[in-house]
Structure formats: C-alpha cells, structure tokens
Coordinates of C-alpha atoms in Angstrom, one line a residue:
X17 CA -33.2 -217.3 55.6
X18 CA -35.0 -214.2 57.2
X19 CA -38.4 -213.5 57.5
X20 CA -38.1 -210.9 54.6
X21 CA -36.5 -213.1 52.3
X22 CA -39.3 -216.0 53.0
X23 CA -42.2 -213.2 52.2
X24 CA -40.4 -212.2 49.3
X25 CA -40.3 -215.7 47.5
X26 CA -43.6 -216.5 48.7
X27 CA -44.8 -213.6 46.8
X28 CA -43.0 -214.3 43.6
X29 CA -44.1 -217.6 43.7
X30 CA -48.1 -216.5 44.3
X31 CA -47.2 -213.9 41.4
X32 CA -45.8 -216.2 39.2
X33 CA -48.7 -218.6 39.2
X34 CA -51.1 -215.9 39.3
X35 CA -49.5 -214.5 35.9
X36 CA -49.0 -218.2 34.3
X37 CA -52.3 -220.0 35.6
X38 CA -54.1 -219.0 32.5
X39 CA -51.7 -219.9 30.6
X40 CA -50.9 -223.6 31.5
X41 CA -50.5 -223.2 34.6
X42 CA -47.8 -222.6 37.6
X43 CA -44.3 -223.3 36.8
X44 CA -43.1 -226.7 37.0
X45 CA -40.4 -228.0 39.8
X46 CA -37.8 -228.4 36.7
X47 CA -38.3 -225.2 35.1
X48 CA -35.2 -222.5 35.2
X49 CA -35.8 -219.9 37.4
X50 CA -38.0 -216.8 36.6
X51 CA -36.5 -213.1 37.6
X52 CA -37.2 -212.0 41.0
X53 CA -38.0 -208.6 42.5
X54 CA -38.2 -205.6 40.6
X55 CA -37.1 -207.5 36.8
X56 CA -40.0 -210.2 37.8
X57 CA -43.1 -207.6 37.9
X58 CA -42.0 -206.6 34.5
X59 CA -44.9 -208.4 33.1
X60 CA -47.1 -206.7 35.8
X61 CA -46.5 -203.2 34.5
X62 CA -46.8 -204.5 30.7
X63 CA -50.7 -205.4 31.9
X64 CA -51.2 -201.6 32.8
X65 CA -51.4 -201.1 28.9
X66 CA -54.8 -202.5 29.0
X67 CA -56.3 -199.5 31.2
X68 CA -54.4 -197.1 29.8
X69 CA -55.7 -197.5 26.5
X70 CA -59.2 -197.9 28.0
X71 CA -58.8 -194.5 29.6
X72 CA -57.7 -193.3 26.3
X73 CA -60.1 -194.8 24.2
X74 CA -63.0 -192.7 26.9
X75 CA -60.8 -189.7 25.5
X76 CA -61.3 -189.8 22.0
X77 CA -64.3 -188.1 21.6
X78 CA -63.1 -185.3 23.4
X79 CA -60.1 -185.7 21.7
X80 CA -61.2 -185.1 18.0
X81 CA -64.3 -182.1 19.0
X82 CA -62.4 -180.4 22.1
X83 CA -63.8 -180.3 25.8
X84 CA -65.4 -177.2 25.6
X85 CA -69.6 -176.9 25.7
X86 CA -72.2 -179.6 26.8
X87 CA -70.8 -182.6 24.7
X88 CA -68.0 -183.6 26.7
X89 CA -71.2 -184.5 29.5
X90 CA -73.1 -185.9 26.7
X91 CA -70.1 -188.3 25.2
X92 CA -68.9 -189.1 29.1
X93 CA -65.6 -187.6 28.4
X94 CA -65.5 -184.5 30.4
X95 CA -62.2 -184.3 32.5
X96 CA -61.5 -181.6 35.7
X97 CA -58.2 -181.9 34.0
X98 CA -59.1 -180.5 30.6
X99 CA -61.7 -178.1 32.1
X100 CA -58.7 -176.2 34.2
X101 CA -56.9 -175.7 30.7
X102 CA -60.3 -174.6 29.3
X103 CA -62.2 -172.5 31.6
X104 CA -59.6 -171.6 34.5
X105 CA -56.4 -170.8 32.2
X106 CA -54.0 -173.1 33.0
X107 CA -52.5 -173.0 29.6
X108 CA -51.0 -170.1 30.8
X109 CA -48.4 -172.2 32.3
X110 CA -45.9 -172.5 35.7
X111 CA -45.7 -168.8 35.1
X112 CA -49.2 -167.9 35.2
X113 CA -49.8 -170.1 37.7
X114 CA -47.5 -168.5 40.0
X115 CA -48.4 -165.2 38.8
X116 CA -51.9 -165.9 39.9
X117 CA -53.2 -165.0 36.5
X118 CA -55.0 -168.5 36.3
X119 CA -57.9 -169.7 38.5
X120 CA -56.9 -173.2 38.6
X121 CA -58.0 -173.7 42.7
X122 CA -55.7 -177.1 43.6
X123 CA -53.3 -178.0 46.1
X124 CA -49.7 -177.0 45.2
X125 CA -48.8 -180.2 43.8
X126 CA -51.7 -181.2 41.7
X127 CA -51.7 -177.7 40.9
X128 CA -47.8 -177.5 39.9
X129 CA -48.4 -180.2 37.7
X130 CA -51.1 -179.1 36.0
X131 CA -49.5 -175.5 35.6
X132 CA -46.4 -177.7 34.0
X133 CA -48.3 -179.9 31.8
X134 CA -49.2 -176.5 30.3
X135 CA -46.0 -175.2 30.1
X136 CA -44.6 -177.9 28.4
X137 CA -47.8 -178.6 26.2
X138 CA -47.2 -176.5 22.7
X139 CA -49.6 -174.5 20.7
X140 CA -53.0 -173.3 22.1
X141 CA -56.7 -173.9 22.5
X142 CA -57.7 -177.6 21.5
X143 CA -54.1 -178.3 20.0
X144 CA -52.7 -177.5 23.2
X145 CA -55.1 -179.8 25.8
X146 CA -54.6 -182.7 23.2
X147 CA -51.0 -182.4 23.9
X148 CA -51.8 -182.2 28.0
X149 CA -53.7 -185.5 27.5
X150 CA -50.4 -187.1 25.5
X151 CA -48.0 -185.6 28.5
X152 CA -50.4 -186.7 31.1
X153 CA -50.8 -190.1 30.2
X154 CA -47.0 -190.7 29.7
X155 CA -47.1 -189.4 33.3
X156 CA -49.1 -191.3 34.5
X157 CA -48.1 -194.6 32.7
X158 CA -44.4 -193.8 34.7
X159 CA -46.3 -193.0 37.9
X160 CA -48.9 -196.5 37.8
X161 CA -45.1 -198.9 36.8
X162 CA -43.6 -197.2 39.9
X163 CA -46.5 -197.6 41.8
X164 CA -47.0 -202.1 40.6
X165 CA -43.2 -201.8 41.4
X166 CA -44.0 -200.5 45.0
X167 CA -46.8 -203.0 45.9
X168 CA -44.8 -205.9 44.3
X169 CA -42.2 -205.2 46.4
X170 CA -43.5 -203.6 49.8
X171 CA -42.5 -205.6 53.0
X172 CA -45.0 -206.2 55.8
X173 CA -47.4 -206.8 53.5
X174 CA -47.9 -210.6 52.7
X175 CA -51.3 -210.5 50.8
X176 CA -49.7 -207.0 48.7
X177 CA -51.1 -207.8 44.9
X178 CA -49.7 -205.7 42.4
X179 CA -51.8 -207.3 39.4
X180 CA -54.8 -206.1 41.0
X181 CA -53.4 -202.5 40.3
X182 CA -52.5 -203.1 37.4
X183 CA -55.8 -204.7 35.8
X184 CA -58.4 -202.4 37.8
X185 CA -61.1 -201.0 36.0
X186 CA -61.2 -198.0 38.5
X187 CA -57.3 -197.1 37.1
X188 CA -59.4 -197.2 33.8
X189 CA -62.3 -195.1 34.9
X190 CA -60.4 -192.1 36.3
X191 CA -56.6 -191.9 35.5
X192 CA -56.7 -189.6 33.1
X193 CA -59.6 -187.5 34.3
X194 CA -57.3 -185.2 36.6
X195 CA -53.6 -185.1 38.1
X196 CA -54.8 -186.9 41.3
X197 CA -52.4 -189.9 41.0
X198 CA -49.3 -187.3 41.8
X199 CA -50.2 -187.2 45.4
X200 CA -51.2 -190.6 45.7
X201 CA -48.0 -191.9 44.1
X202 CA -46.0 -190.2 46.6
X203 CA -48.4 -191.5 49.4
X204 CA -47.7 -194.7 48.4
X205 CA -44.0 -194.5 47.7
X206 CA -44.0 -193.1 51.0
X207 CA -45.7 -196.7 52.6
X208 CA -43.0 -198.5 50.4
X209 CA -39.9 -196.3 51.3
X210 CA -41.5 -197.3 55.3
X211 CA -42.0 -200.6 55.0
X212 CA -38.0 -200.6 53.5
X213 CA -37.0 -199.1 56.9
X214 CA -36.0 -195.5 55.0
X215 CA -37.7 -193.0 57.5
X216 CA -36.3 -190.4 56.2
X217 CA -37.7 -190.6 52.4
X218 CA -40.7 -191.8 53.9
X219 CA -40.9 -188.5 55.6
X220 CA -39.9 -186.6 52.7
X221 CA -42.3 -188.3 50.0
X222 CA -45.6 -188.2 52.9
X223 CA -45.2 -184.1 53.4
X224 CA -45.3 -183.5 49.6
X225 CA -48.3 -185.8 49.3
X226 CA -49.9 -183.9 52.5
X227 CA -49.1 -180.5 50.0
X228 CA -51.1 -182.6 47.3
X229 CA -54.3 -184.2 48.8
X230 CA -55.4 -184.1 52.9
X231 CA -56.3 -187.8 51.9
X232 CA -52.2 -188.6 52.5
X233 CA -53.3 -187.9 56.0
X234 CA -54.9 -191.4 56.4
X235 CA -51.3 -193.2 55.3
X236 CA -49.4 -190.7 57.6
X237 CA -51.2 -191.8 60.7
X238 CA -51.0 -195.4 59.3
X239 CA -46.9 -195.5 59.1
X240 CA -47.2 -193.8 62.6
X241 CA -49.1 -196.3 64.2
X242 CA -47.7 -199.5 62.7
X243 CA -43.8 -199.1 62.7
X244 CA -41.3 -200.9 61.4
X245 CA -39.6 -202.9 64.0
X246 CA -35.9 -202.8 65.4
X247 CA -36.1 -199.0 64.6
X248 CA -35.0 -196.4 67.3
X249 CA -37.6 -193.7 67.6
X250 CA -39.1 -194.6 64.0
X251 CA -42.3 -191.9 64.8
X252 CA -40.6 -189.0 65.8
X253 CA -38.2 -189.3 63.0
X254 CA -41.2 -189.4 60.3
X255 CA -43.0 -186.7 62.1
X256 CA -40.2 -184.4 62.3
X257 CA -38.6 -185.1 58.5
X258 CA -42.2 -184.4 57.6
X259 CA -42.9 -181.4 59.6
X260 CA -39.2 -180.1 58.1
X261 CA -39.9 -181.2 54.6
X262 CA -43.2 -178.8 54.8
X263 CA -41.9 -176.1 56.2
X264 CA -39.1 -176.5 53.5
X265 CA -41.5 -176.1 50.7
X266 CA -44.3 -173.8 51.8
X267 CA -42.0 -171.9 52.7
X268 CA -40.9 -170.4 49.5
X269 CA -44.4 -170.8 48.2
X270 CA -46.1 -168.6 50.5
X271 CA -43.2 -165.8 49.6
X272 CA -44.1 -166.3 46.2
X273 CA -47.9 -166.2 46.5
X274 CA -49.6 -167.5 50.1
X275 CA -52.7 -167.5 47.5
X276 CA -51.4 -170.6 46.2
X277 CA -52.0 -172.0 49.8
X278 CA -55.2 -170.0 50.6
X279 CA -57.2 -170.6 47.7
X280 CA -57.6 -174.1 47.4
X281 CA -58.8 -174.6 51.0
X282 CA -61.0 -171.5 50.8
X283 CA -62.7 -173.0 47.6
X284 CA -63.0 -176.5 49.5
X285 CA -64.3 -174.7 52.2
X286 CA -67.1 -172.5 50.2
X287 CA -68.1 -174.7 48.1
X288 CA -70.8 -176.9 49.9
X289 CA -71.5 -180.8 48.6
X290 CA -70.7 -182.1 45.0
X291 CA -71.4 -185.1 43.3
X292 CA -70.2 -188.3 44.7
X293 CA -70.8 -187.2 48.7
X294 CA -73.4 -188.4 50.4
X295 CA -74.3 -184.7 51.8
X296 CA -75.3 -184.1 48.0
X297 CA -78.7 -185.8 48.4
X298 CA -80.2 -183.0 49.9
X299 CA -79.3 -180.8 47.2
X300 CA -80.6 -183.8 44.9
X301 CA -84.1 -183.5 46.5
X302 CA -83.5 -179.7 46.3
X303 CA -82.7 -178.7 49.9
X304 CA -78.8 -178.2 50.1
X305 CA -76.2 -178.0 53.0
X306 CA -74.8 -174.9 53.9
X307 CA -71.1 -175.3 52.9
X308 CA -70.1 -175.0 57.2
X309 CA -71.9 -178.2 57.8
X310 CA -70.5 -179.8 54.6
X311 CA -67.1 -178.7 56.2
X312 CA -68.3 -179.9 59.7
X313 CA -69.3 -183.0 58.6
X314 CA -66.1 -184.1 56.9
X315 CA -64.1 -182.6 59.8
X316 CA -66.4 -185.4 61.7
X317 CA -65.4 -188.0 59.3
X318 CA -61.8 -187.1 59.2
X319 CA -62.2 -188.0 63.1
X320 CA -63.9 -191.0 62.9
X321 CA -61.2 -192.1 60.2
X322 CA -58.6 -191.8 62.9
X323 CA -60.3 -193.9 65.6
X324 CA -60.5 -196.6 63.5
X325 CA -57.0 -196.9 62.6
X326 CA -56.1 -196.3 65.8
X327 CA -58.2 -199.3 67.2
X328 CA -57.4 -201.5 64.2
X329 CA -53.6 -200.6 65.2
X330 CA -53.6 -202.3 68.7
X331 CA -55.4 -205.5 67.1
X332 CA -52.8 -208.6 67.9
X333 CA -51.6 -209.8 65.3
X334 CA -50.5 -206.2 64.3
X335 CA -52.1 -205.6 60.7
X336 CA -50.0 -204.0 57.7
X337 CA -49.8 -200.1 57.5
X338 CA -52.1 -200.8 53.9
X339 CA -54.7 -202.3 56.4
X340 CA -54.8 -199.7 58.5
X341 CA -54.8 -196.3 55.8
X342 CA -57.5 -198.2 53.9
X343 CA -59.5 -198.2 57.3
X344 CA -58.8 -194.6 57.7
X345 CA -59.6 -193.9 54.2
X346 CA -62.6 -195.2 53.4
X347 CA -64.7 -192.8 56.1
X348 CA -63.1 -189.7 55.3
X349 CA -64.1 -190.3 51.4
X350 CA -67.5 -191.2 52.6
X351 CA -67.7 -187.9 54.8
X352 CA -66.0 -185.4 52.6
X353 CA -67.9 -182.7 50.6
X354 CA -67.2 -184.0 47.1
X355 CA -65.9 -188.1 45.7
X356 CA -65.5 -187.2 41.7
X357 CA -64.6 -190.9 39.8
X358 CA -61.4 -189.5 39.7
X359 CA -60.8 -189.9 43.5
X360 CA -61.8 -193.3 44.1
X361 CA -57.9 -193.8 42.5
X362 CA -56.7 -193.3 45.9
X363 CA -58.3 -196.7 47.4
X364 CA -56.8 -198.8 44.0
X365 CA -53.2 -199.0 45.7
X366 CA -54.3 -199.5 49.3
X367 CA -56.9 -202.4 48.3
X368 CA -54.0 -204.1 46.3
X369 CA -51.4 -203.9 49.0
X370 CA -54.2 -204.8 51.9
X371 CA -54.9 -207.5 50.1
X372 CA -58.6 -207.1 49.4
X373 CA -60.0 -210.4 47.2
X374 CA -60.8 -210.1 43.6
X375 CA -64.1 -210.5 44.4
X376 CA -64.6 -207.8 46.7
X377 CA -62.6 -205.5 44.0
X378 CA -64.5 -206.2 41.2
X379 CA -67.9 -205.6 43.2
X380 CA -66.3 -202.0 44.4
X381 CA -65.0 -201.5 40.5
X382 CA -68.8 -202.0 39.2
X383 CA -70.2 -199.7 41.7
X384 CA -67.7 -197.2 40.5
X385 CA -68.6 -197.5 36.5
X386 CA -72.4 -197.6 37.8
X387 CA -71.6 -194.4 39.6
X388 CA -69.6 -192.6 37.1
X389 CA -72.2 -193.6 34.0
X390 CA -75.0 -192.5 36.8
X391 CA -72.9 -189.0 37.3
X392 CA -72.7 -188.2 33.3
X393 CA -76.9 -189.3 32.7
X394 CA -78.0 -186.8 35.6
X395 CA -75.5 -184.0 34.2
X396 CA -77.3 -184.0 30.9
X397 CA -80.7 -184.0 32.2
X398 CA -79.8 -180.6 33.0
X399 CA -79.8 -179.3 29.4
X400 CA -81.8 -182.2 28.1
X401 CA -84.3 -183.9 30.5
X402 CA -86.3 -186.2 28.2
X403 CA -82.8 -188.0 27.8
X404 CA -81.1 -187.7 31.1
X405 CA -80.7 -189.8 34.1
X406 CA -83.7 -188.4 36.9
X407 CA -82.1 -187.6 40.3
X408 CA -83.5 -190.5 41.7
X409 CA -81.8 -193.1 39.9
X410 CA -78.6 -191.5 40.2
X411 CA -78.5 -191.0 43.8
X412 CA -79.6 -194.8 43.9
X413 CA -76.0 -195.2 42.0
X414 CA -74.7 -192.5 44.6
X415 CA -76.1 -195.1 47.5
X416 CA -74.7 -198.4 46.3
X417 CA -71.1 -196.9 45.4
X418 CA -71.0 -195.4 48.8
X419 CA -71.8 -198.9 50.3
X420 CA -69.4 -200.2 48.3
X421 CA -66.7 -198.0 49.4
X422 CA -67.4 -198.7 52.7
X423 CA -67.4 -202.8 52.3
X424 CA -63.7 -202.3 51.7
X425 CA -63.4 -200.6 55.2
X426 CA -64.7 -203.9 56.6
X427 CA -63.1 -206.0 54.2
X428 CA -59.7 -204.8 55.7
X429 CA -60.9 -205.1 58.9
X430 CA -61.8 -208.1 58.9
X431 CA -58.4 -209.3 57.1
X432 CA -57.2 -209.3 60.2
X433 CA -57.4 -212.2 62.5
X434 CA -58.6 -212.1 65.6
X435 CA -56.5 -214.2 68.4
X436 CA -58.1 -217.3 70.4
X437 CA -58.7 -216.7 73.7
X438 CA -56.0 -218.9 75.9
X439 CA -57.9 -222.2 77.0
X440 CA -57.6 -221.9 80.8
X441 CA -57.2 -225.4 82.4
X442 CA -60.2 -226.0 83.3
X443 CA -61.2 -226.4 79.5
X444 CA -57.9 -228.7 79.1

C-alpha cells in the first residue's frame, strides 16, 4: 500500500471516531465498512448547517428593518456586504459595475460577485439585499462543502481536520458579512489541486485568488516552497500558469475599465488604519497614521510574512504547504491596514488543514467574538456614548485578538518537529 493510501485510511479512521465518539464511540472491529473519501465527509458538510444558521440568525434583525442607518451597529448586524448594495450602488448590477456607475471599491473577484449577486437579486431597495443575503448564503454553503471536501481530502497533510471547519464559530462570525470566502475558496482549492499533483489548476485557481485578495500571496509562496515530490520543475510550472492565467484575465478587464484594477488598491492605499489593525490605536487615542506609513508598514509585514515561510520551509522534516501559508499569514494580517471579523475567515481553512488543536482554535474563536462584539460597542458610542463601548476597552479586545492571531503563527511552527542531533560516538 503507498504512503497516500496509508494517510488516507488513517484519516478516515481519525474522522470516523472523531464523528462517532460522542455517540458511543469509535467503530467496532466487526462493524461493515463506512464510505471513504469524498462520500465519507458527507456528514462533515451536514455539520456546516449549524454556522450557517448562526450566521443567519445574526441576520435577522437586519433582515426584517433593512441595513440602512445606525441600527444595523446597534443590533450587530451591519455587513460590508449589505452596505455596498446600500450606499455604493451595487444593486446596479454586473453592468453597472462594469460601467463604473457604482462605487463598490473591491478586487475584481469579490467585486464580480458582488456586482452578480445584484444582478441576479430581484426587485430593489430592502427587497433586493434580502434576496443578496438568500443568494449569498446558498453560495457560500456550496463554497464551505467544497472547501470540508478539500481539507478532508488534501494529501501531505496528516493532521488536515475538516470538522474543525466545519464547526468553527469564526465561519459563524463572518461568513455572511462579505464575499471574502470567494478568494479564499480558490486559495484553498488551489493547496488541494497541489497537494493532488495538478500544477496546472493549481496555477489556474492561485492567479484568480491573487485577482481576489493579496492574502492568496501567502499560499502562493507556500506551494512554491514546499512541492510536491517526483514532479519535474513543479515551481516554474505554477509560476508561469499563474503569471499566464493573470495576464489572461486582466487583460480584458483593463480594456473594459483599468478602473476596476486601480481603484481598489488606490482606496487600500488612501485609506489609512481601520478597525481590527494594530496601527488603529493611534487613531484610538486620537493621533492617526498617515495612510503612507499604514501602507509602509504592511509592505513590512508582507516581508516579514515571507521570511518566515521561507525559514519554516528548509525545517527537516519538511512541514505541509498549510503549515507554512498559515506562518506567512498570520503577520501580514497583523501588519495590514485594516482585519474586519470578516477576514479572520481566511486563517479557518489553514488552521484546519495545519492541524492546529481544538484547544488552540477555540481560544483564537473567543478572541474573535470578543473582538467583533468589542468592534460593534465602540461604533455606537459614536452616536450614543452613555451606552457604547469606551476606546479603551475595545482596543483591550483589539490587543488580545491580535495575540491570538499570532499564537496560531507559533502554534504551526511549532507543529513541526525539530530533528535530534546525531549522537556522535563519544556519547554511544
């Protein structure tokens, strides 16, 4: 039996008795034989009803009254999502969006998608966004199965958990606040299509998540550094489907409108710190940043991201590409001018397929909720100080989700064991 084979019956046997422990425990040695691969994490993606319908349930409010004003702060139910069909016109559609008549400023995949959603969405005003939360969240429930269905079945990856991603309160938390799991789910499928030897699609699905998020940058230079082995020249066939797949699709977006390209890094650019970064303190205690050393400080980060992977990459025994893109993660979240609760989504895949304990997820996952409850009290002290959440205590939230964050840097670190030094003979 191959080494691939052995990983994946170890892993259906952890999953099995991981699934069937609470339940009267691990299958017996007489028992018939479950489903394997992608038919045995069918149960897996049936437990990503339980945050889905969390998520929805934090949509309800909003829901019934409509995003619009001050209440959507004051129930915790505001969305990015719904305030780009609200304030920046994306109801207007693919056309509009291409038109430049809206001012949704996104990436051209988050910003495709949400310029479909409201294409397909019918009616207008609040009729309209309650049918962009129904589209969105049937979406997203296809994206989150595919992506259970990608860490169940990932190779290299021997600690991969794909119940962690399906029970995480952070999927809860920020799914359906904004269309940021379309990048990440081709980030990840990207890992998977990698880890299956498939260069090619690996290529292809990492340069549409690059047009989506920077962050696919961190699992980009992960595959890089940790091929697959037995694979001629597996590098410079990623790097150059990628590079071809780009030029493929910006392209034609840059003859339609090279605004679509421009905008969104000009607004990340000009915009200085926002909530969740630590370079938001200072505007806290009412002394901001000037947005160039916001952008020079996450250009720093960005940097320091890659120096870790690259030394985690030459550790012996060679750690899993999750391992490595979590490393390289982690700081440029930490660094980067804005980390909405929405974001955070991007660590939920790489802490299931590093491995990360349960422990150590559920710490993160509390920080997170902290944060994001933190986030809504200090926006409604704004309009309503006797009832909000002071600065202080919310950028005491800021602090302990930042440390957080950055425990699962050295939680994947330190996943990876560290040799013995040879005994010499003297010692023998």
């Amino acid at each position: 039996m191959s080494a691939s084979s052995d990983q994946r019956a170890t892993r259906h046997r952890l999953l099995t008795d991981r699934l069937l422990g609470p339940f009267g425990g691990p299958r017996g040695r007489y028992a018939p034989a479950a489903a394997r691969g992608v038919a045995g994490l069918a149960p897996v993606v049936l437990l990503l009803g339980l945050p889905l319908v969390l998520a929805a349930l934090r949509q309800a409010a909003c829901a019934s009254n409509g995003w619009q004003g001050r209440a959507p702060v004051w129930r915790q139910c505001a969305s990015p999502l719904m305030t780009s069909f609200v304030e920046d016109h994306a109801g207007l559609g693919v056309g509009g969006w291409l038109a430049g008549r809206t001012d949704v400023q996104l990436p051209v995949v988050p910003g495709a998608m949400t310029a479909l959603l409201g294409s397909l969405a019918p009616g207008s005003g609040l009729a309209q966004q309650r049918w962009v939360l129904v589209l969105w969240a049937v979406v997203a429930a296809a994206l989150l199965a595919g992506l259970v269905v990608a860490v169940g079945t990932a190779l290299g990856h021997p600690r991969a958990d794909p119940v962690m991603l399906a029970l995480s309160p952070v999927v809860a938390l920020g799914v359906l606040l904004s269309v940021e799991l379309v990048p990440l789910a081709l980030a990840v499928f990207a890992v998977w299509a990698w880890s299956r030897r498939r260069v090619t699609l690996a290529g292809v699905l990492v340069a549409l998540a690059l047009l989506g998020s920077p962050l696919a940058l961190a699992p980009l230079l992960a595959m890089a550094l940790v091929p697959p082995a037995g694979l001629r020249s597996p590098r410079r066939r990623l790097l150059g489907t990628a590079r071809v797949s780009l030029v493929l699709v910006v392209g034609p977006v840059a003859a339609v409108d090279l605004g679509l390209l421009l905008r969104p890094v000009r607004a990340w650019a000009q915009a200085g710190a926002a909530a969740g970064s630590p370079w938001f303190v200072p505007t806290l205690a009412g002394h901001p940043l000037a947005p160039r050393d916001v952008v020079l400080l996450a250009v720093l980060g960005l940097l320091l991201g890659a120096a870790l992977a690259v030394l985690l990459a030459r550790r012996r025994p060679r750690p899993c590409v999750a391992q490595v893109a979590l490393v390289a993660l982690v700081p440029v979240l930490l660094t980067a001018p804005a980390l909405p609760p929405a974001r955070a989504l991007w660590l939920v895949p790489f802490v299931a397929l590093a491995g990360v304990p349960w422990r150590d997820h559920l710490v993160w996952a509390g920080a997170e909720v902290v944060h994001a409850v933190a986030l809504f009290g200090w926006l409604t002290s704004a309009s309503d100080p006797a009832h909000g959440l002071p600065a202080g205590w919310y950028a005491t939230a800021l602090a302990l989700r930042l440390l957080a964050v950055g425990r699962l840097a050295w939680i994947a670190w330190t996943l990876v064991p560290t040799p013995a030094p040879a005994r010499s003979s003297i010692d023998q």
